[in-house]
Amino acid sequence: MNTEVLHQFLENKLAWSLLLLVVVLVVRYLLATLFRRSSWQRQDIRRRVHMVHNFANLAIVIGLFAIWVSELRDFALSIAAFSVAIVIALRDVVACLVGGLYQASMRSFTIGDWVRIGDQFGEVIDNNWLSTTLLEIDPHGLGNGYTGTTLYVPNNVFFTQPVKNLNFMRRYIEHTFSIVRESKGKNPFDIKPFITERVLEHCESFKEVAERYCKLIESRMGVDLAGTEPKIKVSTSELGHDVLTITLFCPREEASEIEQKVTEDYYRFWYGDADQSLTPADGAKAG
């Protein structure tokens, strides 16, 4: 009796499939828990957990295929008349699989990198055979710039959309902003030397680090950047207003603060004494 039960169990493909799923999922859970409790850096933990998930998924697919190969062969023969329809139905899945293999071979990015895929911009937090998961980052935001939105990008977009790795721009960025002021008959170029001096003062604390990081980016990416010296341009708008445009190479986290300081210097120059010797009332009269 026991021999017959054992024989039936060994021939029961559904039981083998359930056993395979349980074993693989338990092993995946134990390894992922072990990695998360380790003292490795957060990105290293993500990479290892990501590898465990991918290998576990691959083991499940191969195991189920090996268990059901005979039934799958018979099934394939029985639906030969519908093969064209099946290919059409699965073309997106196949395209995603091929796109995943293409990205893995190109190694255009890895877990933790900042990338732009088409119009989507974010930090890669997961990448499997079918899709890539991004934690969205506001391309116009400063600081960390996370929007709180998770993007799931199918891997077939790698054949139709450009992929840009922005990992070198995580620490330092080339930040450009403009200040617009209604023209009041004064020469807008009068402020250029003052603003140049103030911008250099605001950037003095990280100037040497910025120069080294700029050279690192140039050597790694094989491009020539515009340099770390701030660039100030005076122009006019379509309405005839004065426009002051400042471009500087600075830490991402400090870009917004520096922009506010420069804007404050700008308006203090026009509406108050640059040395703060005027009272607010005097500054209002000067404007």
PDB file of C-alpha atoms in Angstrom:
ATOM      1  CA  MET A   1       0.000   0.000   0.000  1.00  0.00           C
ATOM      2  CA  ASN A   2       2.758   2.437   0.947  1.00  0.00           C
ATOM      3  CA  THR A   3       4.620   1.508  -2.234  1.00  0.00           C
ATOM      4  CA  GLU A   4       1.594   2.330  -4.371  1.00  0.00           C
ATOM      5  CA  VAL A   5       1.129   5.718  -2.638  1.00  0.00           C
ATOM      6  CA  LEU A   6       4.800   6.547  -3.156  1.00  0.00           C
ATOM      7  CA  HIS A   7       4.598   5.471  -6.788  1.00  0.00           C
ATOM      8  CA  GLN A   8       1.526   7.646  -7.359  1.00  0.00           C
ATOM      9  CA  PHE A   9       3.256  10.609  -5.702  1.00  0.00           C
ATOM     10  CA  LEU A  10       6.337  10.210  -7.883  1.00  0.00           C
ATOM     11  CA  GLU A  11       4.158  10.201 -11.006  1.00  0.00           C
ATOM     12  CA  ASN A  12       2.031  13.134  -9.847  1.00  0.00           C
ATOM     13  CA  LYS A  13       3.460  16.116 -11.736  1.00  0.00           C
ATOM     14  CA  LEU A  14       1.266  18.577  -9.859  1.00  0.00           C
ATOM     15  CA  ALA A  15       2.715  17.428  -6.529  1.00  0.00           C
ATOM     16  CA  TRP A  16       6.258  17.776  -7.892  1.00  0.00           C
ATOM     17  CA  SER A  17       5.429  21.262  -9.164  1.00  0.00           C
ATOM     18  CA  LEU A  18       4.082  22.348  -5.762  1.00  0.00           C
ATOM     19  CA  LEU A  19       7.128  20.863  -4.026  1.00  0.00           C
ATOM     20  CA  LEU A  20       9.446  22.728  -6.400  1.00  0.00           C
ATOM     21  CA  LEU A  21       7.663  26.034  -5.768  1.00  0.00           C
ATOM     22  CA  VAL A  22       7.736  25.591  -1.999  1.00  0.00           C
ATOM     23  CA  VAL A  23      11.439  24.682  -1.899  1.00  0.00           C
ATOM     24  CA  VAL A  24      12.551  27.511  -4.209  1.00  0.00           C
ATOM     25  CA  LEU A  25      10.421  30.158  -2.470  1.00  0.00           C
ATOM     26  CA  VAL A  26      11.607  29.090   0.977  1.00  0.00           C
ATOM     27  CA  VAL A  27      15.254  29.176  -0.102  1.00  0.00           C
ATOM     28  CA  ARG A  28      14.725  32.571  -1.754  1.00  0.00           C
ATOM     29  CA  TYR A  29      13.085  33.959   1.406  1.00  0.00           C
ATOM     30  CA  LEU A  30      15.849  32.662   3.670  1.00  0.00           C
ATOM     31  CA  LEU A  31      18.643  34.054   1.473  1.00  0.00           C
ATOM     32  CA  ALA A  32      16.916  37.435   1.066  1.00  0.00           C
ATOM     33  CA  THR A  33      16.363  37.678   4.830  1.00  0.00           C
ATOM     34  CA  LEU A  34      19.998  36.767   5.464  1.00  0.00           C
ATOM     35  CA  PHE A  35      21.223  39.470   3.059  1.00  0.00           C
ATOM     36  CA  ARG A  36      18.897  42.144   4.500  1.00  0.00           C
ATOM     37  CA  ARG A  37      20.210  41.467   8.004  1.00  0.00           C
ATOM     38  CA  SER A  38      23.836  41.679   6.900  1.00  0.00           C
ATOM     39  CA  SER A  39      26.102  44.679   7.463  1.00  0.00           C
ATOM     40  CA  TRP A  40      26.662  45.327   3.727  1.00  0.00           C
ATOM     41  CA  GLN A  41      25.830  48.653   2.153  1.00  0.00           C
ATOM     42  CA  ARG A  42      22.250  49.224   1.034  1.00  0.00           C
ATOM     43  CA  GLN A  43      23.062  49.030  -2.688  1.00  0.00           C
ATOM     44  CA  ASP A  44      25.055  45.785  -2.223  1.00  0.00           C
ATOM     45  CA  ILE A  45      22.101  44.272  -0.366  1.00  0.00           C
ATOM     46  CA  ARG A  46      19.777  45.301  -3.202  1.00  0.00           C
ATOM     47  CA  ARG A  47      22.038  43.707  -5.812  1.00  0.00           C
ATOM     48  CA  ARG A  48      22.293  40.417  -3.941  1.00  0.00           C
ATOM     49  CA  VAL A  49      18.557  40.224  -3.230  1.00  0.00           C
ATOM     50  CA  HIS A  50      17.936  41.082  -6.881  1.00  0.00           C
ATOM     51  CA  MET A  51      20.244  38.230  -7.989  1.00  0.00           C
ATOM     52  CA  VAL A  52      18.533  35.769  -5.618  1.00  0.00           C
ATOM     53  CA  HIS A  53      15.095  36.681  -7.007  1.00  0.00           C
ATOM     54  CA  ASN A  54      16.246  36.321 -10.610  1.00  0.00           C
ATOM     55  CA  PHE A  55      17.941  32.957 -10.025  1.00  0.00           C
ATOM     56  CA  ALA A  56      14.906  31.725  -8.098  1.00  0.00           C
ATOM     57  CA  ASN A  57      12.578  32.705 -10.961  1.00  0.00           C
ATOM     58  CA  LEU A  58      14.880  31.015 -13.440  1.00  0.00           C
ATOM     59  CA  ALA A  59      14.995  27.842 -11.316  1.00  0.00           C
ATOM     60  CA  ILE A  60      11.181  27.765 -11.142  1.00  0.00           C
ATOM     61  CA  VAL A  61      10.829  28.167 -14.920  1.00  0.00           C
ATOM     62  CA  ILE A  62      13.432  25.494 -15.718  1.00  0.00           C
ATOM     63  CA  GLY A  63      12.064  23.114 -13.066  1.00  0.00           C
ATOM     64  CA  LEU A  64       8.449  23.429 -14.210  1.00  0.00           C
ATOM     65  CA  PHE A  65       9.510  22.995 -17.818  1.00  0.00           C
ATOM     66  CA  ALA A  66      11.454  19.824 -16.942  1.00  0.00           C
ATOM     67  CA  ILE A  67       8.468  18.419 -15.008  1.00  0.00           C
ATOM     68  CA  TRP A  68       5.854  19.181 -17.643  1.00  0.00           C
ATOM     69  CA  VAL A  69       7.958  18.802 -20.785  1.00  0.00           C
ATOM     70  CA  SER A  70       6.063  15.772 -22.074  1.00  0.00           C
ATOM     71  CA  GLU A  71       2.666  17.414 -21.551  1.00  0.00           C
ATOM     72  CA  LEU A  72       3.918  20.621 -23.083  1.00  0.00           C
ATOM     73  CA  ARG A  73       5.117  18.717 -26.145  1.00  0.00           C
ATOM     74  CA  ASP A  74       1.736  17.048 -26.574  1.00  0.00           C
ATOM     75  CA  PHE A  75       0.003  20.340 -25.961  1.00  0.00           C
ATOM     76  CA  ALA A  76       2.154  22.081 -28.556  1.00  0.00           C
ATOM     77  CA  LEU A  77       1.322  19.441 -31.123  1.00  0.00           C
ATOM     78  CA  SER A  78      -2.381  19.696 -30.354  1.00  0.00           C
ATOM     79  CA  ILE A  79      -2.489  23.473 -30.906  1.00  0.00           C
ATOM     80  CA  ALA A  80      -0.351  23.601 -34.032  1.00  0.00           C
ATOM     81  CA  ALA A  81      -3.251  25.228 -35.875  1.00  0.00           C
ATOM     82  CA  PHE A  82      -3.214  28.119 -33.394  1.00  0.00           C
ATOM     83  CA  SER A  83       0.559  28.646 -33.334  1.00  0.00           C
ATOM     84  CA  VAL A  84       0.375  31.925 -35.223  1.00  0.00           C
ATOM     85  CA  ALA A  85      -2.134  33.354 -32.766  1.00  0.00           C
ATOM     86  CA  ILE A  86       0.011  32.273 -29.815  1.00  0.00           C
ATOM     87  CA  VAL A  87       3.103  33.936 -31.285  1.00  0.00           C
ATOM     88  CA  ILE A  88       1.185  37.162 -31.784  1.00  0.00           C
ATOM     89  CA  ALA A  89      -0.195  37.008 -28.237  1.00  0.00           C
ATOM     90  CA  LEU A  90       3.235  36.417 -26.712  1.00  0.00           C
ATOM     91  CA  ARG A  91       5.229  38.790 -28.898  1.00  0.00           C
ATOM     92  CA  ASP A  92       5.352  41.497 -26.205  1.00  0.00           C
ATOM     93  CA  VAL A  93       6.539  38.982 -23.606  1.00  0.00           C
ATOM     94  CA  VAL A  94       9.205  37.676 -25.972  1.00  0.00           C
ATOM     95  CA  ALA A  95      10.257  41.250 -26.780  1.00  0.00           C
ATOM     96  CA  CYS A  96      10.587  41.968 -23.036  1.00  0.00           C
ATOM     97  CA  LEU A  97      12.700  38.841 -22.541  1.00  0.00           C
ATOM     98  CA  VAL A  98      14.982  39.744 -25.432  1.00  0.00           C
ATOM     99  CA  GLY A  99      15.182  43.333 -24.178  1.00  0.00           C
ATOM    100  CA  GLY A 100      16.226  42.072 -20.746  1.00  0.00           C
ATOM    101  CA  LEU A 101      18.959  39.930 -22.293  1.00  0.00           C
ATOM    102  CA  TYR A 102      20.073  42.881 -24.426  1.00  0.00           C
ATOM    103  CA  GLN A 103      20.351  45.165 -21.407  1.00  0.00           C
ATOM    104  CA  ALA A 104      22.204  42.499 -19.398  1.00  0.00           C
ATOM    105  CA  SER A 105      24.741  42.074 -22.200  1.00  0.00           C
ATOM    106  CA  MET A 106      25.203  45.839 -22.636  1.00  0.00           C
ATOM    107  CA  ARG A 107      25.413  46.489 -18.863  1.00  0.00           C
ATOM    108  CA  SER A 108      24.130  50.020 -19.439  1.00  0.00           C
ATOM    109  CA  PHE A 109      23.055  50.275 -15.799  1.00  0.00           C
ATOM    110  CA  THR A 110      22.855  48.317 -12.556  1.00  0.00           C
ATOM    111  CA  ILE A 111      20.867  48.443  -9.323  1.00  0.00           C
ATOM    112  CA  GLY A 112      21.198  51.853  -7.654  1.00  0.00           C
ATOM    113  CA  ASP A 113      22.082  53.819 -10.819  1.00  0.00           C
ATOM    114  CA  TRP A 114      20.194  56.936 -11.878  1.00  0.00           C
ATOM    115  CA  VAL A 115      18.946  56.481 -15.447  1.00  0.00           C
ATOM    116  CA  ARG A 116      16.687  58.125 -17.992  1.00  0.00           C
ATOM    117  CA  ILE A 117      14.741  55.685 -20.183  1.00  0.00           C
ATOM    118  CA  GLY A 118      12.922  57.704 -22.789  1.00  0.00           C
ATOM    119  CA  ASP A 119      10.995  60.313 -20.774  1.00  0.00           C
ATOM    120  CA  GLN A 120      11.191  58.318 -17.518  1.00  0.00           C
ATOM    121  CA  PHE A 121      13.844  59.346 -14.995  1.00  0.00           C
ATOM    122  CA  GLY A 122      14.593  57.497 -11.760  1.00  0.00           C
ATOM    123  CA  GLU A 123      16.797  55.272  -9.619  1.00  0.00           C
ATOM    124  CA  VAL A 124      16.931  51.585 -10.598  1.00  0.00           C
ATOM    125  CA  ILE A 125      15.678  49.516  -7.657  1.00  0.00           C
ATOM    126  CA  ASP A 126      14.930  46.235  -9.484  1.00  0.00           C
ATOM    127  CA  ASN A 127      15.580  44.647 -12.846  1.00  0.00           C
ATOM    128  CA  ASN A 128      14.251  41.241 -13.964  1.00  0.00           C
ATOM    129  CA  TRP A 129      13.670  39.392 -17.211  1.00  0.00           C
ATOM    130  CA  LEU A 130      10.493  41.289 -18.112  1.00  0.00           C
ATOM    131  CA  SER A 131      10.669  44.772 -16.579  1.00  0.00           C
ATOM    132  CA  THR A 132      12.810  47.381 -14.859  1.00  0.00           C
ATOM    133  CA  THR A 133      11.567  49.145 -11.724  1.00  0.00           C
ATOM    134  CA  LEU A 134      12.491  52.794 -11.152  1.00  0.00           C
ATOM    135  CA  LEU A 135      11.956  55.028  -8.144  1.00  0.00           C
ATOM    136  CA  GLU A 136      10.956  58.189 -10.004  1.00  0.00           C
ATOM    137  CA  ILE A 137      13.075  61.321  -9.594  1.00  0.00           C
ATOM    138  CA  ASP A 138      11.923  64.754 -10.671  1.00  0.00           C
ATOM    139  CA  PRO A 139      14.358  65.732 -13.477  1.00  0.00           C
ATOM    140  CA  HIS A 140      13.845  69.388 -12.579  1.00  0.00           C
ATOM    141  CA  GLY A 141      13.980  68.864  -8.824  1.00  0.00           C
ATOM    142  CA  LEU A 142      16.989  69.353  -6.588  1.00  0.00           C
ATOM    143  CA  GLY A 143      18.228  67.546  -3.503  1.00  0.00           C
ATOM    144  CA  ASN A 144      17.173  63.905  -3.735  1.00  0.00           C
ATOM    145  CA  GLY A 145      14.206  64.910  -5.906  1.00  0.00           C
ATOM    146  CA  TYR A 146      12.231  61.670  -5.317  1.00  0.00           C
ATOM    147  CA  THR A 147       8.559  62.004  -6.262  1.00  0.00           C
ATOM    148  CA  GLY A 148       7.403  58.905  -4.359  1.00  0.00           C
ATOM    149  CA  THR A 149       6.186  57.236  -7.562  1.00  0.00           C
ATOM    150  CA  THR A 150       7.384  53.780  -8.619  1.00  0.00           C
ATOM    151  CA  LEU A 151       7.737  53.199 -12.366  1.00  0.00           C
ATOM    152  CA  TYR A 152       7.552  49.748 -13.972  1.00  0.00           C
ATOM    153  CA  VAL A 153       9.181  49.934 -17.397  1.00  0.00           C
ATOM    154  CA  PRO A 154       8.850  46.906 -19.753  1.00  0.00           C
ATOM    155  CA  ASN A 155      12.202  45.783 -21.105  1.00  0.00           C
ATOM    156  CA  ASN A 156      11.071  45.989 -24.736  1.00  0.00           C
ATOM    157  CA  VAL A 157      11.514  49.792 -24.557  1.00  0.00           C
ATOM    158  CA  PHE A 158      15.292  49.248 -24.707  1.00  0.00           C
ATOM    159  CA  PHE A 159      14.875  48.688 -28.464  1.00  0.00           C
ATOM    160  CA  THR A 160      12.839  51.847 -29.052  1.00  0.00           C
ATOM    161  CA  GLN A 161      13.930  54.370 -26.379  1.00  0.00           C
ATOM    162  CA  PRO A 162      17.394  55.743 -25.565  1.00  0.00           C
ATOM    163  CA  VAL A 163      18.863  54.779 -22.196  1.00  0.00           C
ATOM    164  CA  LYS A 164      20.989  57.401 -20.429  1.00  0.00           C
ATOM    165  CA  ASN A 165      23.017  56.544 -17.336  1.00  0.00           C
ATOM    166  CA  LEU A 166      23.127  59.644 -15.117  1.00  0.00           C
ATOM    167  CA  ASN A 167      24.930  58.055 -12.199  1.00  0.00           C
ATOM    168  CA  PHE A 168      27.849  60.523 -12.368  1.00  0.00           C
ATOM    169  CA  MET A 169      25.397  63.409 -11.916  1.00  0.00           C
ATOM    170  CA  ARG A 170      24.074  62.154  -8.570  1.00  0.00           C
ATOM    171  CA  ARG A 171      26.508  64.265  -6.532  1.00  0.00           C
ATOM    172  CA  TYR A 172      27.267  67.276  -8.731  1.00  0.00           C
ATOM    173  CA  ILE A 173      25.106  68.850 -11.426  1.00  0.00           C
ATOM    174  CA  GLU A 174      25.360  71.732 -13.857  1.00  0.00           C
ATOM    175  CA  HIS A 175      22.573  73.905 -12.468  1.00  0.00           C
ATOM    176  CA  THR A 176      21.137  76.731 -14.581  1.00  0.00           C
ATOM    177  CA  PHE A 177      18.563  79.258 -13.430  1.00  0.00           C
ATOM    178  CA  SER A 178      17.364  82.670 -14.566  1.00  0.00           C
ATOM    179  CA  ILE A 179      16.201  85.828 -12.778  1.00  0.00           C
ATOM    180  CA  VAL A 180      13.838  88.143 -14.637  1.00  0.00           C
ATOM    181  CA  ARG A 181      13.363  91.804 -13.696  1.00  0.00           C
ATOM    182  CA  GLU A 182      11.379  94.513 -15.364  1.00  0.00           C
ATOM    183  CA  SER A 183      13.695  96.948 -17.138  1.00  0.00           C
ATOM    184  CA  LYS A 184      13.749 100.344 -15.408  1.00  0.00           C
ATOM    185  CA  GLY A 185      16.156 102.242 -17.636  1.00  0.00           C
ATOM    186  CA  LYS A 186      19.315 101.088 -15.864  1.00  0.00           C
ATOM    187  CA  ASN A 187      22.151  99.181 -17.488  1.00  0.00           C
ATOM    188  CA  PRO A 188      21.625  95.480 -16.556  1.00  0.00           C
ATOM    189  CA  PHE A 189      25.346  94.813 -17.023  1.00  0.00           C
ATOM    190  CA  ASP A 190      26.094  96.878 -13.907  1.00  0.00           C
ATOM    191  CA  ILE A 191      25.196  93.899 -11.745  1.00  0.00           C
ATOM    192  CA  LYS A 192      27.333  91.335 -13.548  1.00  0.00           C
ATOM    193  CA  PRO A 193      30.639  91.938 -11.637  1.00  0.00           C
ATOM    194  CA  PHE A 194      28.810  91.953  -8.295  1.00  0.00           C
ATOM    195  CA  ILE A 195      26.870  88.746  -8.978  1.00  0.00           C
ATOM    196  CA  THR A 196      30.013  87.048 -10.300  1.00  0.00           C
ATOM    197  CA  GLU A 197      31.822  87.841  -7.065  1.00  0.00           C
ATOM    198  CA  ARG A 198      28.898  86.650  -4.938  1.00  0.00           C
ATOM    199  CA  VAL A 199      28.522  83.367  -6.876  1.00  0.00           C
ATOM    200  CA  LEU A 200      32.240  82.649  -6.471  1.00  0.00           C
ATOM    201  CA  GLU A 201      31.899  83.236  -2.730  1.00  0.00           C
ATOM    202  CA  HIS A 202      28.932  80.851  -2.493  1.00  0.00           C
ATOM    203  CA  CYS A 203      30.887  78.177  -4.413  1.00  0.00           C
ATOM    204  CA  GLU A 204      34.202  78.625  -2.611  1.00  0.00           C
ATOM    205  CA  SER A 205      33.537  75.881  -0.014  1.00  0.00           C
ATOM    206  CA  PHE A 206      33.319  73.078  -2.615  1.00  0.00           C
ATOM    207  CA  LYS A 207      35.413  74.522  -5.464  1.00  0.00           C
ATOM    208  CA  GLU A 208      38.335  72.051  -5.200  1.00  0.00           C
ATOM    209  CA  VAL A 209      36.067  69.019  -4.802  1.00  0.00           C
ATOM    210  CA  ALA A 210      33.987  70.156  -7.785  1.00  0.00           C
ATOM    211  CA  GLU A 211      37.087  70.465  -9.957  1.00  0.00           C
ATOM    212  CA  ARG A 212      38.235  66.947  -9.055  1.00  0.00           C
ATOM    213  CA  TYR A 213      34.774  65.501  -9.623  1.00  0.00           C
ATOM    214  CA  CYS A 214      34.491  67.296 -12.976  1.00  0.00           C
ATOM    215  CA  LYS A 215      37.804  65.774 -14.106  1.00  0.00           C
ATOM    216  CA  LEU A 216      36.620  62.345 -12.914  1.00  0.00           C
ATOM    217  CA  ILE A 217      33.448  62.622 -15.001  1.00  0.00           C
ATOM    218  CA  GLU A 218      35.449  63.732 -18.046  1.00  0.00           C
ATOM    219  CA  SER A 219      37.869  60.804 -17.759  1.00  0.00           C
ATOM    220  CA  ARG A 220      35.160  58.202 -17.092  1.00  0.00           C
ATOM    221  CA  MET A 221      32.720  59.390 -19.769  1.00  0.00           C
ATOM    222  CA  GLY A 222      35.265  60.563 -22.330  1.00  0.00           C
ATOM    223  CA  VAL A 223      33.684  63.994 -22.738  1.00  0.00           C
ATOM    224  CA  ASP A 224      34.782  67.567 -22.154  1.00  0.00           C
ATOM    225  CA  LEU A 225      32.540  69.433 -19.721  1.00  0.00           C
ATOM    226  CA  ALA A 226      32.193  73.206 -19.628  1.00  0.00           C
ATOM    227  CA  GLY A 227      34.212  73.385 -16.402  1.00  0.00           C
ATOM    228  CA  THR A 228      33.412  74.469 -12.869  1.00  0.00           C
ATOM    229  CA  GLU A 229      33.679  78.242 -13.295  1.00  0.00           C
ATOM    230  CA  PRO A 230      30.248  79.925 -13.016  1.00  0.00           C
ATOM    231  CA  LYS A 231      28.849  81.461 -16.212  1.00  0.00           C
ATOM    232  CA  ILE A 232      26.691  84.571 -16.101  1.00  0.00           C
ATOM    233  CA  LYS A 233      24.798  85.915 -19.106  1.00  0.00           C
ATOM    234  CA  VAL A 234      22.644  89.028 -19.450  1.00  0.00           C
ATOM    235  CA  SER A 235      19.833  89.020 -22.003  1.00  0.00           C
ATOM    236  CA  THR A 236      16.283  90.297 -22.526  1.00  0.00           C
ATOM    237  CA  SER A 237      12.944  88.536 -22.715  1.00  0.00           C
ATOM    238  CA  GLU A 238      10.264  88.853 -25.383  1.00  0.00           C
ATOM    239  CA  LEU A 239       8.595  91.482 -23.201  1.00  0.00           C
ATOM    240  CA  GLY A 240      11.794  93.535 -22.948  1.00  0.00           C
ATOM    241  CA  HIS A 241      12.562  92.524 -19.355  1.00  0.00           C
ATOM    242  CA  ASP A 242      16.141  92.033 -18.161  1.00  0.00           C
ATOM    243  CA  VAL A 243      17.114  88.364 -17.781  1.00  0.00           C
ATOM    244  CA  LEU A 244      20.152  87.244 -15.791  1.00  0.00           C
ATOM    245  CA  THR A 245      21.088  83.585 -16.407  1.00  0.00           C
ATOM    246  CA  ILE A 246      23.538  81.837 -14.066  1.00  0.00           C
ATOM    247  CA  THR A 247      25.075  78.410 -14.710  1.00  0.00           C
ATOM    248  CA  LEU A 248      27.214  76.743 -12.063  1.00  0.00           C
ATOM    249  CA  PHE A 249      28.631  73.299 -11.272  1.00  0.00           C
ATOM    250  CA  CYS A 250      27.627  72.494  -7.711  1.00  0.00           C
ATOM    251  CA  PRO A 251      26.510  69.713  -5.344  1.00  0.00           C
ATOM    252  CA  ARG A 252      22.946  68.646  -6.109  1.00  0.00           C
ATOM    253  CA  GLU A 253      21.856  69.103  -2.492  1.00  0.00           C
ATOM    254  CA  GLU A 254      23.126  72.703  -2.373  1.00  0.00           C
ATOM    255  CA  ALA A 255      21.838  73.888  -5.752  1.00  0.00           C
ATOM    256  CA  SER A 256      18.496  75.178  -4.468  1.00  0.00           C
ATOM    257  CA  GLU A 257      20.109  76.993  -1.523  1.00  0.00           C
ATOM    258  CA  ILE A 258      22.712  78.675  -3.743  1.00  0.00           C
ATOM    259  CA  GLU A 259      19.993  79.736  -6.180  1.00  0.00           C
ATOM    260  CA  GLN A 260      18.098  81.417  -3.333  1.00  0.00           C
ATOM    261  CA  LYS A 261      21.226  83.197  -2.082  1.00  0.00           C
ATOM    262  CA  VAL A 262      22.076  84.522  -5.551  1.00  0.00           C
ATOM    263  CA  THR A 263      18.491  85.670  -6.075  1.00  0.00           C
ATOM    264  CA  GLU A 264      18.623  87.493  -2.746  1.00  0.00           C
ATOM    265  CA  ASP A 265      21.908  89.159  -3.746  1.00  0.00           C
ATOM    266  CA  TYR A 266      20.358  90.174  -7.060  1.00  0.00           C
ATOM    267  CA  TYR A 267      17.393  91.957  -5.543  1.00  0.00           C
ATOM    268  CA  ARG A 268      19.446  93.480  -2.739  1.00  0.00           C
ATOM    269  CA  PHE A 269      21.671  95.054  -5.403  1.00  0.00           C
ATOM    270  CA  TRP A 270      18.744  96.696  -7.212  1.00  0.00           C
ATOM    271  CA  TYR A 271      16.432  97.449  -4.314  1.00  0.00           C
ATOM    272  CA  GLY A 272      18.881  97.968  -1.451  1.00  0.00           C
ATOM    273  CA  ASP A 273      22.560  98.509  -0.685  1.00  0.00           C
ATOM    274  CA  ALA A 274      24.684  95.456  -1.539  1.00  0.00           C
ATOM    275  CA  ASP A 275      26.451  95.937   1.810  1.00  0.00           C
ATOM    276  CA  GLN A 276      23.093  95.986   3.649  1.00  0.00           C
ATOM    277  CA  SER A 277      23.781  99.554   4.838  1.00  0.00           C
ATOM    278  CA  LEU A 278      20.342 100.720   3.636  1.00  0.00           C
ATOM    279  CA  THR A 279      17.227 100.146   5.646  1.00  0.00           C
ATOM    280  CA  PRO A 280      14.285  98.316   3.996  1.00  0.00           C
ATOM    281  CA  ALA A 281      12.540 101.684   3.555  1.00  0.00           C
ATOM    282  CA  ASP A 282      15.605 103.156   1.851  1.00  0.00           C
ATOM    283  CA  GLY A 283      15.848 100.101  -0.355  1.00  0.00           C
ATOM    284  CA  ALA A 284      12.258 100.559  -1.445  1.00  0.00           C
ATOM    285  CA  LYS A 285      12.965 104.176  -2.367  1.00  0.00           C
ATOM    286  CA  ALA A 286      16.081 103.160  -4.322  1.00  0.00           C
ATOM    287  CA  GLY A 287      14.030 100.755  -6.441  1.00  0.00           C
TER     288      GLY A 287
END
